[in-house]
Short mmCIF file of C-alpha atoms and ligand atoms in Angstrom, two decimals:
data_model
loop_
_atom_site.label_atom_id
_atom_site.label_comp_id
_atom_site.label_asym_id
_atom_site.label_seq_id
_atom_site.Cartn_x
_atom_site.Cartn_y
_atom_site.Cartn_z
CA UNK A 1 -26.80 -23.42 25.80
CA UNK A 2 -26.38 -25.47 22.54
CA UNK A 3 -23.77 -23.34 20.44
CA UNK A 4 -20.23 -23.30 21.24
CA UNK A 5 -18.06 -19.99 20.65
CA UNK A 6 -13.93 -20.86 20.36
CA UNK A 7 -11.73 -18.05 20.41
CA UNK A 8 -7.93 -17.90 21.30
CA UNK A 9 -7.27 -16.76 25.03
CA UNK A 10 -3.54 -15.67 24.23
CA UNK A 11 -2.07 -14.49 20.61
CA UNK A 12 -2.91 -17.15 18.67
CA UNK A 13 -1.88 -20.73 17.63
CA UNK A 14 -3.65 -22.08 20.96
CA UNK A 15 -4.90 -25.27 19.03
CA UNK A 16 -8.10 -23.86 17.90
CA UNK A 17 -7.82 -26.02 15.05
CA UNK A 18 -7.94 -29.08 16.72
CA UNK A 19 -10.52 -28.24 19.66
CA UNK A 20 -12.89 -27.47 16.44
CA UNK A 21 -12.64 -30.57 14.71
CA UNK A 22 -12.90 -32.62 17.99
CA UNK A 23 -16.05 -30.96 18.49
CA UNK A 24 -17.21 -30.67 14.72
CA UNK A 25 -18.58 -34.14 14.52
CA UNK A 26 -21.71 -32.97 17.15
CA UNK A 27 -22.28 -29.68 16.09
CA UNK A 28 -24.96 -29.41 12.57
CA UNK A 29 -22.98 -26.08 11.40
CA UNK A 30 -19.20 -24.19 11.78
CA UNK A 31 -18.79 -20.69 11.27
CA UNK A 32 -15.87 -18.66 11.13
CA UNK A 33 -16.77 -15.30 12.01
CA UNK A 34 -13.93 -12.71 11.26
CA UNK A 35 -9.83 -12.50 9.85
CA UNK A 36 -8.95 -14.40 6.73
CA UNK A 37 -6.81 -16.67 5.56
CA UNK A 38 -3.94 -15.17 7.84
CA UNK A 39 -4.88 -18.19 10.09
CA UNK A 40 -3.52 -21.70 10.36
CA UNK A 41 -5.70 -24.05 11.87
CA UNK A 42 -3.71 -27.75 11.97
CA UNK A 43 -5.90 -30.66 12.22
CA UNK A 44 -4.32 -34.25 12.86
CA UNK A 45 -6.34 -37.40 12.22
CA UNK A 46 -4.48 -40.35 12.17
CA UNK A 47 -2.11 -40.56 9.52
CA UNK A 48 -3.47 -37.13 7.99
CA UNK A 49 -2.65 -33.46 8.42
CA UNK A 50 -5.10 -30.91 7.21
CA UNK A 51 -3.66 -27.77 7.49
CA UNK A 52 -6.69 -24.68 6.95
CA UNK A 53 -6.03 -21.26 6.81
CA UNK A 54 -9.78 -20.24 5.21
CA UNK A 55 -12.06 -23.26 5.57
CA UNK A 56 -13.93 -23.27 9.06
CA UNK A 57 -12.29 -26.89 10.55
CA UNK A 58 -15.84 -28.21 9.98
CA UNK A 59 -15.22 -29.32 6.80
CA UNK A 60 -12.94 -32.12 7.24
CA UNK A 61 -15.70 -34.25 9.34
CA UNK A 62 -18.28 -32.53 6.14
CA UNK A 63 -20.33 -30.61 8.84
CA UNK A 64 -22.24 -27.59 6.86
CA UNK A 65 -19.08 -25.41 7.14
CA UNK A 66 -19.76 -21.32 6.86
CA UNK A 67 -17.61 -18.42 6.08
CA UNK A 68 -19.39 -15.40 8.08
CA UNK A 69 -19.44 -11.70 6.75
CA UNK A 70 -16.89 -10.91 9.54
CA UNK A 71 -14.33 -12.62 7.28
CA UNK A 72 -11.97 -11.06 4.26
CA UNK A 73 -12.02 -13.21 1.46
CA UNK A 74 -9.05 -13.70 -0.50
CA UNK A 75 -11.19 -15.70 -3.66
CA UNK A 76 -8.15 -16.99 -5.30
CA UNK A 77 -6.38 -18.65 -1.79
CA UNK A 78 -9.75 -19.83 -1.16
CA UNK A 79 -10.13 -21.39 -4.59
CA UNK A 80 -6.14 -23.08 -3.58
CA UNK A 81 -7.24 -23.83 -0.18
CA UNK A 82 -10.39 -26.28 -1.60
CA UNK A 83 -8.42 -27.55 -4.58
CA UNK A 84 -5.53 -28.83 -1.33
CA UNK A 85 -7.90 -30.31 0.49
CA UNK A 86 -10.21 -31.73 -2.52
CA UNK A 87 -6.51 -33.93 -2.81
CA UNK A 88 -6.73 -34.72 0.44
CA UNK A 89 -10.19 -36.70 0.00
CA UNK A 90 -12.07 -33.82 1.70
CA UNK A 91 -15.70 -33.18 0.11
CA UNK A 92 -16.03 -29.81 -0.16
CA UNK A 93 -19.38 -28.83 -2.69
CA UNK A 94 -22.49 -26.03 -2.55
CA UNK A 95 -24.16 -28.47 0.34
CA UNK A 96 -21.86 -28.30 2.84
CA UNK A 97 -20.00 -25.01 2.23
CA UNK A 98 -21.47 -21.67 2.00
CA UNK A 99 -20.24 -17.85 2.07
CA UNK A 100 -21.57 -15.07 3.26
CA UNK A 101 -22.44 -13.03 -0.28
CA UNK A 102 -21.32 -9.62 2.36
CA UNK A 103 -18.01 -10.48 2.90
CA UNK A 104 -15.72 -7.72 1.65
CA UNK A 105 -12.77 -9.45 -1.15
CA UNK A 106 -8.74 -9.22 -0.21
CA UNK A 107 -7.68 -8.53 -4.10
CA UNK A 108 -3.87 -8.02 -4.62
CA UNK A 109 -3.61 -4.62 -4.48
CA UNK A 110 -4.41 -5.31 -0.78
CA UNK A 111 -1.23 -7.48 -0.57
CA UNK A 112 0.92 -5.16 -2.57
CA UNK A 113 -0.02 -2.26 -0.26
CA UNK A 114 0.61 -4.95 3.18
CA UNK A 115 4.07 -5.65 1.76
CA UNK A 116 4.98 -2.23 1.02
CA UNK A 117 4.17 -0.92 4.06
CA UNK A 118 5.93 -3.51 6.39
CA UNK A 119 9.04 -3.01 3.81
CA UNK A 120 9.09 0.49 4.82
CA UNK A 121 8.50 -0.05 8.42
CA UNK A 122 11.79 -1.78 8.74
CA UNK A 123 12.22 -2.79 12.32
CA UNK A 124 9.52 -1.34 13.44
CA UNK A 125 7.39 -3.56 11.56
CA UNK A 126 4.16 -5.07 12.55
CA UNK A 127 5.10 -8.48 11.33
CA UNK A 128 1.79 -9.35 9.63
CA UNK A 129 1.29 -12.73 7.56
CA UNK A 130 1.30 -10.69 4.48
CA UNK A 131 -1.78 -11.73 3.38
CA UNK A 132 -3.33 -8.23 2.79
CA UNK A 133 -5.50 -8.37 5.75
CA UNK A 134 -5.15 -5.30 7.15
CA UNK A 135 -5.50 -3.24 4.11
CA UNK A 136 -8.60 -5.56 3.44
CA UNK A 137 -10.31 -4.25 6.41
CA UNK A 138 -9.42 -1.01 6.17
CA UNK A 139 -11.32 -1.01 2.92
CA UNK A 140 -14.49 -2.77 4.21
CA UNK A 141 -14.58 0.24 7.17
CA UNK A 142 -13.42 2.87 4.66
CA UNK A 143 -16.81 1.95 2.30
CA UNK A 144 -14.48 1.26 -0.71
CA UNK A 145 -14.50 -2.48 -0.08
CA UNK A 146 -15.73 -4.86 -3.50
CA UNK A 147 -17.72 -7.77 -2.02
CA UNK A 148 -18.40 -10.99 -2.74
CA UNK A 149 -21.96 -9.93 -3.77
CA UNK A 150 -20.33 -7.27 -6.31
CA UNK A 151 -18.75 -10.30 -8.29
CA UNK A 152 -22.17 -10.85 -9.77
CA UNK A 153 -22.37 -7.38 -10.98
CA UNK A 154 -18.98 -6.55 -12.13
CA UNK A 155 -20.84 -4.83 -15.71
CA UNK A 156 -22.01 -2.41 -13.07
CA UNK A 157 -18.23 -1.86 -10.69
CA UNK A 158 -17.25 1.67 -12.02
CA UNK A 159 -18.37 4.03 -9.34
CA UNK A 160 -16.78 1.77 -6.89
CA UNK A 161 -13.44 0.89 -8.85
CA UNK A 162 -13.31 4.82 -9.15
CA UNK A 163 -13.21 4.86 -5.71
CA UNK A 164 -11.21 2.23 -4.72
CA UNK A 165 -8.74 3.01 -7.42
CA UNK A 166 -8.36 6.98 -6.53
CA UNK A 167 -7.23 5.79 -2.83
CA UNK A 168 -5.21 2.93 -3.64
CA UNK A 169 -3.32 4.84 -6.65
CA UNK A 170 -2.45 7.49 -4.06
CA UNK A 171 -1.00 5.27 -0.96
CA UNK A 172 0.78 3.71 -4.21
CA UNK A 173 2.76 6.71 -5.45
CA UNK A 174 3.71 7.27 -2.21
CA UNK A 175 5.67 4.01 -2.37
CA UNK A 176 6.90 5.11 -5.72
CA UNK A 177 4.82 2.57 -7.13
CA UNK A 178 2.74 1.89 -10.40
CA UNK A 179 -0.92 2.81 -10.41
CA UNK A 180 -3.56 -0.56 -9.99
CA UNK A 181 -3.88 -1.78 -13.39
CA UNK A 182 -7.19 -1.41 -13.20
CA UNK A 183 -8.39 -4.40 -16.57
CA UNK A 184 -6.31 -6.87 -15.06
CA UNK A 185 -8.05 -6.32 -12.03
CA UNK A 186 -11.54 -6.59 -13.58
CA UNK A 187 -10.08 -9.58 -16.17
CA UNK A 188 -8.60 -11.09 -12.95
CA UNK A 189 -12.46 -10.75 -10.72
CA UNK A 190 -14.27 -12.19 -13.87
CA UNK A 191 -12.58 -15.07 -14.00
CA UNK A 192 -12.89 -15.99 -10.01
CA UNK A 193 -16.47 -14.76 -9.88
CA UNK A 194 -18.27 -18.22 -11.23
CA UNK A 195 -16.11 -20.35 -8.62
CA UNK A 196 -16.90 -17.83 -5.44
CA UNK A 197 -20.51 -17.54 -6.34
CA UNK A 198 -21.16 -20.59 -6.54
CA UNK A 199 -21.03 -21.02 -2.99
CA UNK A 200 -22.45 -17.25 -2.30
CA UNK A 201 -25.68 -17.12 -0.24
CA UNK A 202 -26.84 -14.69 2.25
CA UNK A 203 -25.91 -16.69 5.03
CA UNK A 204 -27.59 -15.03 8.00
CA UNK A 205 -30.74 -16.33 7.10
CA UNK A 206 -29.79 -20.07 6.41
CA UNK A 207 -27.67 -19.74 10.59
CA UNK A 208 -31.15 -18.30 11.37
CA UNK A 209 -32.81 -20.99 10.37
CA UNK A 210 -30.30 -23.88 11.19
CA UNK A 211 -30.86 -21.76 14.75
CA UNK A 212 -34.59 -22.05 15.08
CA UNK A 213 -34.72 -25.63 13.67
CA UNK A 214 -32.71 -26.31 17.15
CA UNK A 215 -29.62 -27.14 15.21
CA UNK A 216 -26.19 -26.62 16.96
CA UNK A 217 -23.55 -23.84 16.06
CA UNK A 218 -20.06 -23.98 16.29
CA UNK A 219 -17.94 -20.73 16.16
CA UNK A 220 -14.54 -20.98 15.12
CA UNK A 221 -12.43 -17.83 16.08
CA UNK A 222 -9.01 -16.72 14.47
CA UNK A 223 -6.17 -15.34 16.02
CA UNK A 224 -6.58 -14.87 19.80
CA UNK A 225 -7.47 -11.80 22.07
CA UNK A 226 -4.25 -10.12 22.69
CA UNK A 227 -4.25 -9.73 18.77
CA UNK A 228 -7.56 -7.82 18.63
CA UNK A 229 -7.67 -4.57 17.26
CA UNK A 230 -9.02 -3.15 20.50
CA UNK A 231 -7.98 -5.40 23.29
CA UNK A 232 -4.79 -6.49 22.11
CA UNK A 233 -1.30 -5.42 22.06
CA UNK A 234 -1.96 -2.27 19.72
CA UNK A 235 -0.22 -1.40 17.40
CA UNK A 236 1.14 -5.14 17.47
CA UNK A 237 -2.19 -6.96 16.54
CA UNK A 238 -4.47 -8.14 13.50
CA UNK A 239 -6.94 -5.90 12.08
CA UNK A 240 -9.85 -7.18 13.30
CA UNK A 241 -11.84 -8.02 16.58
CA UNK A 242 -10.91 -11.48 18.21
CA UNK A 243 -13.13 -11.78 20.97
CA UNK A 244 -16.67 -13.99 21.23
CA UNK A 245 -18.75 -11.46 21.18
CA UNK A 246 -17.49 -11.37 16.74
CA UNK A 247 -19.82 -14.15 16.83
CA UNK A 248 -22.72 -12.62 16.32
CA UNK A 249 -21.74 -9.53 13.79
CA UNK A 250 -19.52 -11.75 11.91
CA UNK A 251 -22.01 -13.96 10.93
CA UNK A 252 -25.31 -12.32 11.41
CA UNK A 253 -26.71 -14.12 14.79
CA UNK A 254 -27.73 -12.11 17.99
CA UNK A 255 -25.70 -12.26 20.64
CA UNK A 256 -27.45 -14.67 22.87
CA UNK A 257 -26.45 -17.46 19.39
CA UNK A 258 -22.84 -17.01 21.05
CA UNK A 259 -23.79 -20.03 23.93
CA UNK A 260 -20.99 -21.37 25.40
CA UNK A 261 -17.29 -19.27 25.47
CA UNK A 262 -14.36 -21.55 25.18
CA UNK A 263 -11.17 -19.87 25.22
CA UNK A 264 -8.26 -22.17 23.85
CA UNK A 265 -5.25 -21.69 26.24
CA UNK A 266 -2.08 -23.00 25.48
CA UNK A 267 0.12 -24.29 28.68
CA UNK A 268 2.77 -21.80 28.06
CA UNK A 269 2.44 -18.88 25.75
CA UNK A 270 3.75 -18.19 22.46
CA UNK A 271 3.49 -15.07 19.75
CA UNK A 272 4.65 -14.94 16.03
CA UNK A 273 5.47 -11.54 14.95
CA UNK A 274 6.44 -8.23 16.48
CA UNK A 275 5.51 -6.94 19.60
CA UNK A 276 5.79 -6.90 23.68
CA UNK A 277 5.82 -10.38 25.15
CA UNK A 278 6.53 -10.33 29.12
CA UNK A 279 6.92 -13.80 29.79
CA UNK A 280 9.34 -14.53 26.34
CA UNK A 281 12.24 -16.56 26.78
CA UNK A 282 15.26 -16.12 25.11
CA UNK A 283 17.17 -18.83 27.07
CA UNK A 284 17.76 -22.93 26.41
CA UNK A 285 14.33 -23.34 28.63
CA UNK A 286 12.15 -20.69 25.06
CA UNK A 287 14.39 -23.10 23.00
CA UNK A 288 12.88 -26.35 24.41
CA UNK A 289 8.92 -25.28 24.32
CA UNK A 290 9.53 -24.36 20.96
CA UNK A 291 11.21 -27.56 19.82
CA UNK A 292 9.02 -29.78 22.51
CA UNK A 293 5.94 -27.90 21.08
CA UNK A 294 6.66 -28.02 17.34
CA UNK A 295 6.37 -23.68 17.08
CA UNK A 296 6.63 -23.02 13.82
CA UNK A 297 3.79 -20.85 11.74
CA UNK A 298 1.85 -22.83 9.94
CA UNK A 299 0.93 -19.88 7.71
CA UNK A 300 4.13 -18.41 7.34
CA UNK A 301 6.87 -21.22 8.42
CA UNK A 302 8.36 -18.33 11.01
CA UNK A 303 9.72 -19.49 14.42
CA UNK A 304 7.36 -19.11 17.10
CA UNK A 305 8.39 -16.67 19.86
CA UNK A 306 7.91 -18.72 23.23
CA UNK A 307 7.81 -18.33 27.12
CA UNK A 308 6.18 -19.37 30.07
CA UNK A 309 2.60 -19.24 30.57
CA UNK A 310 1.31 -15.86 31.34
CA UNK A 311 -1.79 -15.75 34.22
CA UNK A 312 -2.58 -12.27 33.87
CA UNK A 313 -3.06 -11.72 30.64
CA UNK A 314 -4.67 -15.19 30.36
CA UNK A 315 -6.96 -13.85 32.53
CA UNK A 316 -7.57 -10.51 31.07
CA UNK A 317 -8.82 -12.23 27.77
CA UNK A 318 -10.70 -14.48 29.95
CA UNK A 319 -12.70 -11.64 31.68
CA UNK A 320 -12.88 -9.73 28.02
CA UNK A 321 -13.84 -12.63 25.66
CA UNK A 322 -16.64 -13.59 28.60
CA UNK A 323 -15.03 -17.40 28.53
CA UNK A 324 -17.12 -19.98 30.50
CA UNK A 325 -14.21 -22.52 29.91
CA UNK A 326 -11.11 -23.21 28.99
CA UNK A 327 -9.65 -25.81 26.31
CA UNK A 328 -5.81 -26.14 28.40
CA UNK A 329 -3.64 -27.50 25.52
CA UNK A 330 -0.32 -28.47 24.56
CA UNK A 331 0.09 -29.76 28.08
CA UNK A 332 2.47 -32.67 26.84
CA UNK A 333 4.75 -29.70 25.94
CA UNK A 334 5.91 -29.21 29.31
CA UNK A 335 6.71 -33.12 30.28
CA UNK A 336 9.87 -33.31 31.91
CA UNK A 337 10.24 -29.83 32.71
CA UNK A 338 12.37 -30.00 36.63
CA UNK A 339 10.39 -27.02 37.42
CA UNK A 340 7.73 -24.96 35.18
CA UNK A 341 7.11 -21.21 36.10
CA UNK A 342 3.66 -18.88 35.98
CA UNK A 343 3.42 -15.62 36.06
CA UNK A 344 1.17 -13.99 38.38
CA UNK A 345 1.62 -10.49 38.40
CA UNK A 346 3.99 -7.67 36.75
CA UNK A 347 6.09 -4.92 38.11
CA UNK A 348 6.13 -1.40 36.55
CA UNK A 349 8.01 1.45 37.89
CA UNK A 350 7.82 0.12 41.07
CA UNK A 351 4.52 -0.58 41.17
CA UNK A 352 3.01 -4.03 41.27
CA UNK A 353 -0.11 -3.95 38.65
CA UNK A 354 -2.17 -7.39 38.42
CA UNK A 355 -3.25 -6.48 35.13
CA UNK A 356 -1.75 -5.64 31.62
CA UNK A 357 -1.82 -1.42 31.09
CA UNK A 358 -3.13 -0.47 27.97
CA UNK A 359 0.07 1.68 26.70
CA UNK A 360 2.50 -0.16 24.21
CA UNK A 361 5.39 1.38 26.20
CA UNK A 362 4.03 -0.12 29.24
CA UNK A 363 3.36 -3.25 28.00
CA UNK A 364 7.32 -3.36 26.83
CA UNK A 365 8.68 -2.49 30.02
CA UNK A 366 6.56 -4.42 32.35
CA UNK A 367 8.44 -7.32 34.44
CA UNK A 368 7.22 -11.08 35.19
CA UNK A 369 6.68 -11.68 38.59
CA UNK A 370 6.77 -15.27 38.41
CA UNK A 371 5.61 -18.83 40.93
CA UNK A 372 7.58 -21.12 40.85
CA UNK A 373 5.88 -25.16 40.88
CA UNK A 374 7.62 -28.47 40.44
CA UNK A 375 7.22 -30.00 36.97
CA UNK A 376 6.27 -33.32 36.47
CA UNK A 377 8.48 -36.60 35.44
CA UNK A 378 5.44 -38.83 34.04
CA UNK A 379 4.24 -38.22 30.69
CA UNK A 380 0.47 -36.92 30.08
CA UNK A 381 1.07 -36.87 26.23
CA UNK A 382 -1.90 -39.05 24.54
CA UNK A 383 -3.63 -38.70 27.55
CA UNK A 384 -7.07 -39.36 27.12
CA UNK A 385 -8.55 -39.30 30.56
CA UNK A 386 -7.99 -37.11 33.78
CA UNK A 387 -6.71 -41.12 35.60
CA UNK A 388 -3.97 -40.98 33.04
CA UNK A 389 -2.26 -38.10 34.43
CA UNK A 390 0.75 -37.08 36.66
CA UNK A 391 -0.88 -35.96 40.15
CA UNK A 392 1.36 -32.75 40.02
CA UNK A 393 0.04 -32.03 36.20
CA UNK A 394 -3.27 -31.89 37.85
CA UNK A 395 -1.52 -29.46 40.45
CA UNK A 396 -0.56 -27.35 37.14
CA UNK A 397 -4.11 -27.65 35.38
CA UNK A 398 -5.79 -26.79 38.87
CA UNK A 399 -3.24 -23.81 39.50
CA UNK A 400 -4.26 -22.42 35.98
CA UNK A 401 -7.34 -22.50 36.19
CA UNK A 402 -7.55 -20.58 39.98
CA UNK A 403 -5.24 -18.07 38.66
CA UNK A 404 -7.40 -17.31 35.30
CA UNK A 405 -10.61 -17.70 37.84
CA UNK A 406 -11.84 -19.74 34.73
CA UNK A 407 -12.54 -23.42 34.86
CA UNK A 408 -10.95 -26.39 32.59
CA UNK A 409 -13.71 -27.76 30.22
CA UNK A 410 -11.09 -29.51 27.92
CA UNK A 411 -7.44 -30.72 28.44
CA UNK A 412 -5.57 -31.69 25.03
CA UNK A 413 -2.48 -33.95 25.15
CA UNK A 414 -1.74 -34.21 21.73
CA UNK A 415 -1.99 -33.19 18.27
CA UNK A 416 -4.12 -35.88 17.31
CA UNK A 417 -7.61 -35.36 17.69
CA UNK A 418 -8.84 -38.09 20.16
CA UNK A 419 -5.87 -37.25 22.54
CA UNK A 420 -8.44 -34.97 24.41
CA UNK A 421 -9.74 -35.55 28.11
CA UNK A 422 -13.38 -34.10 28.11
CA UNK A 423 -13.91 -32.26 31.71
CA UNK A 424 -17.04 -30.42 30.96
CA UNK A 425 -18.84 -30.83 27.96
CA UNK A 426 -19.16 -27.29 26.76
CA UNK A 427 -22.18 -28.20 24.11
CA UNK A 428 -25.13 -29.32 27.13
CA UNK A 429 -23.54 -26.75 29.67
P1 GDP B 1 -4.56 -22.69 15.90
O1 GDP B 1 -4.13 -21.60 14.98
O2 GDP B 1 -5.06 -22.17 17.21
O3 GDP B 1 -5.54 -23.64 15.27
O4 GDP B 1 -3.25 -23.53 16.23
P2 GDP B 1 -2.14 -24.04 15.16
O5 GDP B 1 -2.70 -25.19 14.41
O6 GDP B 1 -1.60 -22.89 14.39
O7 GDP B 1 -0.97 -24.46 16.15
C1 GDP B 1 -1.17 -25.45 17.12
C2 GDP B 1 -0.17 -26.58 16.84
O8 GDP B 1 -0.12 -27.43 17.98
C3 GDP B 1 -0.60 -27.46 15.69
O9 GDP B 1 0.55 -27.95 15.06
C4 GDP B 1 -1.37 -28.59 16.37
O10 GDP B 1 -1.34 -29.80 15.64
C5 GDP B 1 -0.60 -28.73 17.65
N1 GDP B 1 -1.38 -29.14 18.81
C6 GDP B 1 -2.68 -28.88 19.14
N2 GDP B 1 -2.98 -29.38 20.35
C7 GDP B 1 -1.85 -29.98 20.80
C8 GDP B 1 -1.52 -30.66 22.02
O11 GDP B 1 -2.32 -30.80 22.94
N3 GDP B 1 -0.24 -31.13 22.13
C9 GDP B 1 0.70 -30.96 21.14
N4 GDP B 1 1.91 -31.44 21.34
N5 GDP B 1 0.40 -30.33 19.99
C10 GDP B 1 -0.84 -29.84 19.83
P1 IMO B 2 -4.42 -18.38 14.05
O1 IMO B 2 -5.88 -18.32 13.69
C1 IMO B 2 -0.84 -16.23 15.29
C2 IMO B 2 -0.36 -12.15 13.76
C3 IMO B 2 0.77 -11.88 12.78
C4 IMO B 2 1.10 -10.44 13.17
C5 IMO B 2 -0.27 -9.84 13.47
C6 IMO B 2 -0.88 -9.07 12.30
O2 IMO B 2 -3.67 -19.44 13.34
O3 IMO B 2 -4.24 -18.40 15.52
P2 IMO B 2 -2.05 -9.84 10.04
O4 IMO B 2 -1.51 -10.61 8.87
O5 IMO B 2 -3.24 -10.43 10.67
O6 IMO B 2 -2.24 -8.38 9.72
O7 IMO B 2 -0.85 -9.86 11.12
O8 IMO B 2 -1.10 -10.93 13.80
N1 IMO B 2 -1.29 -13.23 13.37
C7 IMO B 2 -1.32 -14.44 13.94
N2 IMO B 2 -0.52 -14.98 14.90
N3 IMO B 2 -1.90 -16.93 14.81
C8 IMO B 2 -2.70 -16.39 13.87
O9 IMO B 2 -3.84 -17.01 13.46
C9 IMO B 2 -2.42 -15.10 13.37
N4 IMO B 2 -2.98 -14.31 12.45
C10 IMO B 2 -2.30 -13.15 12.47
O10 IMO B 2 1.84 -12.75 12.99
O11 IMO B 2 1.84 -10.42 14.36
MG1 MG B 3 -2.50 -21.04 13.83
#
């Protein structure tokens, strides 16, 4: 197994970010494989913080860095996103970056109708990044989608802006809202279309052949399982599928490309946005993790929602994403915790159910049923080797991983990107 797949194990902001780049340098390609630039990947080397939202986390160690046909392509965030980092003294240029020519466009109509439509949910809002990802999707599925391919034809976009138009202009006036100017639109796609296409390819076939020439792949997921579309917390999720197996239709590989399954797993759990949360804390103890653990969005800036770290459902996206190992991180978090809580089980009408039900009701109303464990007084942030930590923070690591029936590949300590303790090296499992 030479590729490596990373997803998130929980809903998101796991540290995907960093577990990439540590594991960019040895890899020949990074793909990211579906969602858009509603993710925020931090990466922390040294003095510098890259902070990606598009860009696989490749491209900061200038590994040949790939945006798969599984993502939605905002053109004029992406076009910010490489200018940001081009100040940063990243090399980004047609060698090392490609994108899939397939991959359907966000255009702003997309974030007009994302806005309107969590304005009018009110409080029953989904809580999105506002990016226009959902609509974006809904587009690709609906066959109305314009794709990156279609910017070097845009003489020949009237059947399709017909299309798209007649939909959009409908969902519109139901807002009360102005019809898409439909030449700004077009002005607005000709003037992006040199910059995207540029870096347009059919990407599929240049994987395939980075593939057979033995070359290895890293994956880089978005977003985490309990935000996919199917096995997440539905309604309450992103609009696309999270899981490993993305991989391969996102960016035109088989399958058996997927290799090697690391879920990222935070040490507690945290969600941004709506929806249930069993393990949430809204006491001094949710305060500290998010304070200790820095839980802001880095898309949005919103507070992180935070609470203990959740076994069950840890080990639902375990068994669904098909993980072979687990990246544990933000361990450091929970230094100097007296005692630090996992929870093993829920309680639902009675009933004791070691899994999380389907039904959003359900997953409201079910209750923690937590263990208890002592914490640990020594520190294990910077960490770099297994020696260099606290026996009981062992106790914690080895605890997790029984519970998730998963074992630790990677424990991360830090931020910083050498402040990682290698347990099983995921690319010559
Ligand atoms: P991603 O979306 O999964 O890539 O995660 P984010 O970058 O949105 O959020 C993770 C945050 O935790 C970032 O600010 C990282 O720099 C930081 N981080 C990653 N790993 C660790 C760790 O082991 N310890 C600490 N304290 N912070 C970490
Ligand atoms: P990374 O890759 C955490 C959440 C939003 C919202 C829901 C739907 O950094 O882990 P969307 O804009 O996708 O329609 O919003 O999904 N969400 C994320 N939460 N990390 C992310 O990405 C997220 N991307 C989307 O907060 O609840
Ligand atoms: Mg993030």
């Amino acid at each position: 197994m030479a590729n490596v797949t990373v997803i998130g194990a929980q809903w998101g902001d796991e540290g995907k970010g960093k577990i990439v780049d540590w594991l960019a340098s040895r890899a020949d390609a990074v793909v990211r494989f579906q969602g858009g630039h509603n993710a925020g990947h931090t990466l922390v080397v040294g003095e510098q913080v890259y902070k990606l939202s598009l860009l696989p986390s490749g491209i900061v160690t200038g590994t040949l860095s790939i945006i798969g046909n599984g993502v939605v392509l905002d053109p004029w965030a992406l076009k910010a996103e490489i200018e940001k980092l081009t100040a940063q003294g990243v090399e980004i240029n047609a060698d090392n970056f490609a994108i899939a020519d397939n991959c359907p466009l966000i255009l702003p109509l997309h974030r007009d109708l994302d806005g309107l439509r969590e304005a009018a949910a009110g409080a029953g809002k989904i809580g999105t990044t506002g990016r226009g990802i959902g609509p974006a999707y809904e587009d690709k599925v609906g066959r109305r989608a314009i794709r990156v391919c279609d910017l070097a034809h845009l003489d020949a976009l009237d059947a399709q802006l017909d299309r798209l138009c007649a939909h959009h202009d409908a969902l519109r006036a139901g807002f009360g809202q102005p019809p898409v100017d439909r030449a700004a639109l077009l002005a607005e796609l000709r003037e992006i279309a040199p910059y995207v296409l540029q870096f347009a390819q059919p990407v599929w076939k240049r994987l395939n052949a980075v593939r057979k020439a033995g070359a290895r792949i890293l994956f880089e997921g978005a977003q985490g399982v309990l935000l996919d579309v199917d096995h997440g917390t539905y309604p309450f999720v992103t609009s696309s599928n999270t899981v490993s197996g993305t991989a391969a239709s996102g960016s035109g590989l088989g399958p058996s490309a997927t290799g090697f399954v690391l879920g990222i797993v935070k040490a507690y759990t945290t969600r941004v946005g709506s929806g249930p949360f069993p393990t949430e804390l809204a006491d001094e103890v949710g305060q500290r993790l998010g304070e200790r653990g820095h839980e802001f969005g880095t898309v949005t800036g919103r507070k992180r929602r935070c609470g203990w770290f959740d076994a069950v459902l840890t080990r639902q996206s375990c068994a669904i994403s098909g993980v072979t190992g687990i990246a544990l991180t933000k361990l450091d978090v929970l230094d100097g915790f007296d005692k630090v809580k996992i929870c093993i089980g829920y309680r639902l009408n009675g009933k004791v159910l070691d899994y999380f039900p389907s039904h959003a009701a359900d997953q409201a109303n079910v209750e923690p049923i937590y263990e208890e464990m002592d914490g640990w007084q020594g520190t294990t942030a910077g960490a770099r080797s297994w020696a260099d930590l606290p026996a009981q923070a062992i106790k914690y690591i080895q605890r997790v991983q029984e519970l998730i029936e998963t074992p630790v590949a990677l424990v991360s300590t830090s931020p910083e990107r050498e402040d990682t303790i290698l347990v099983r090296d995921p690319f010559v499992d």
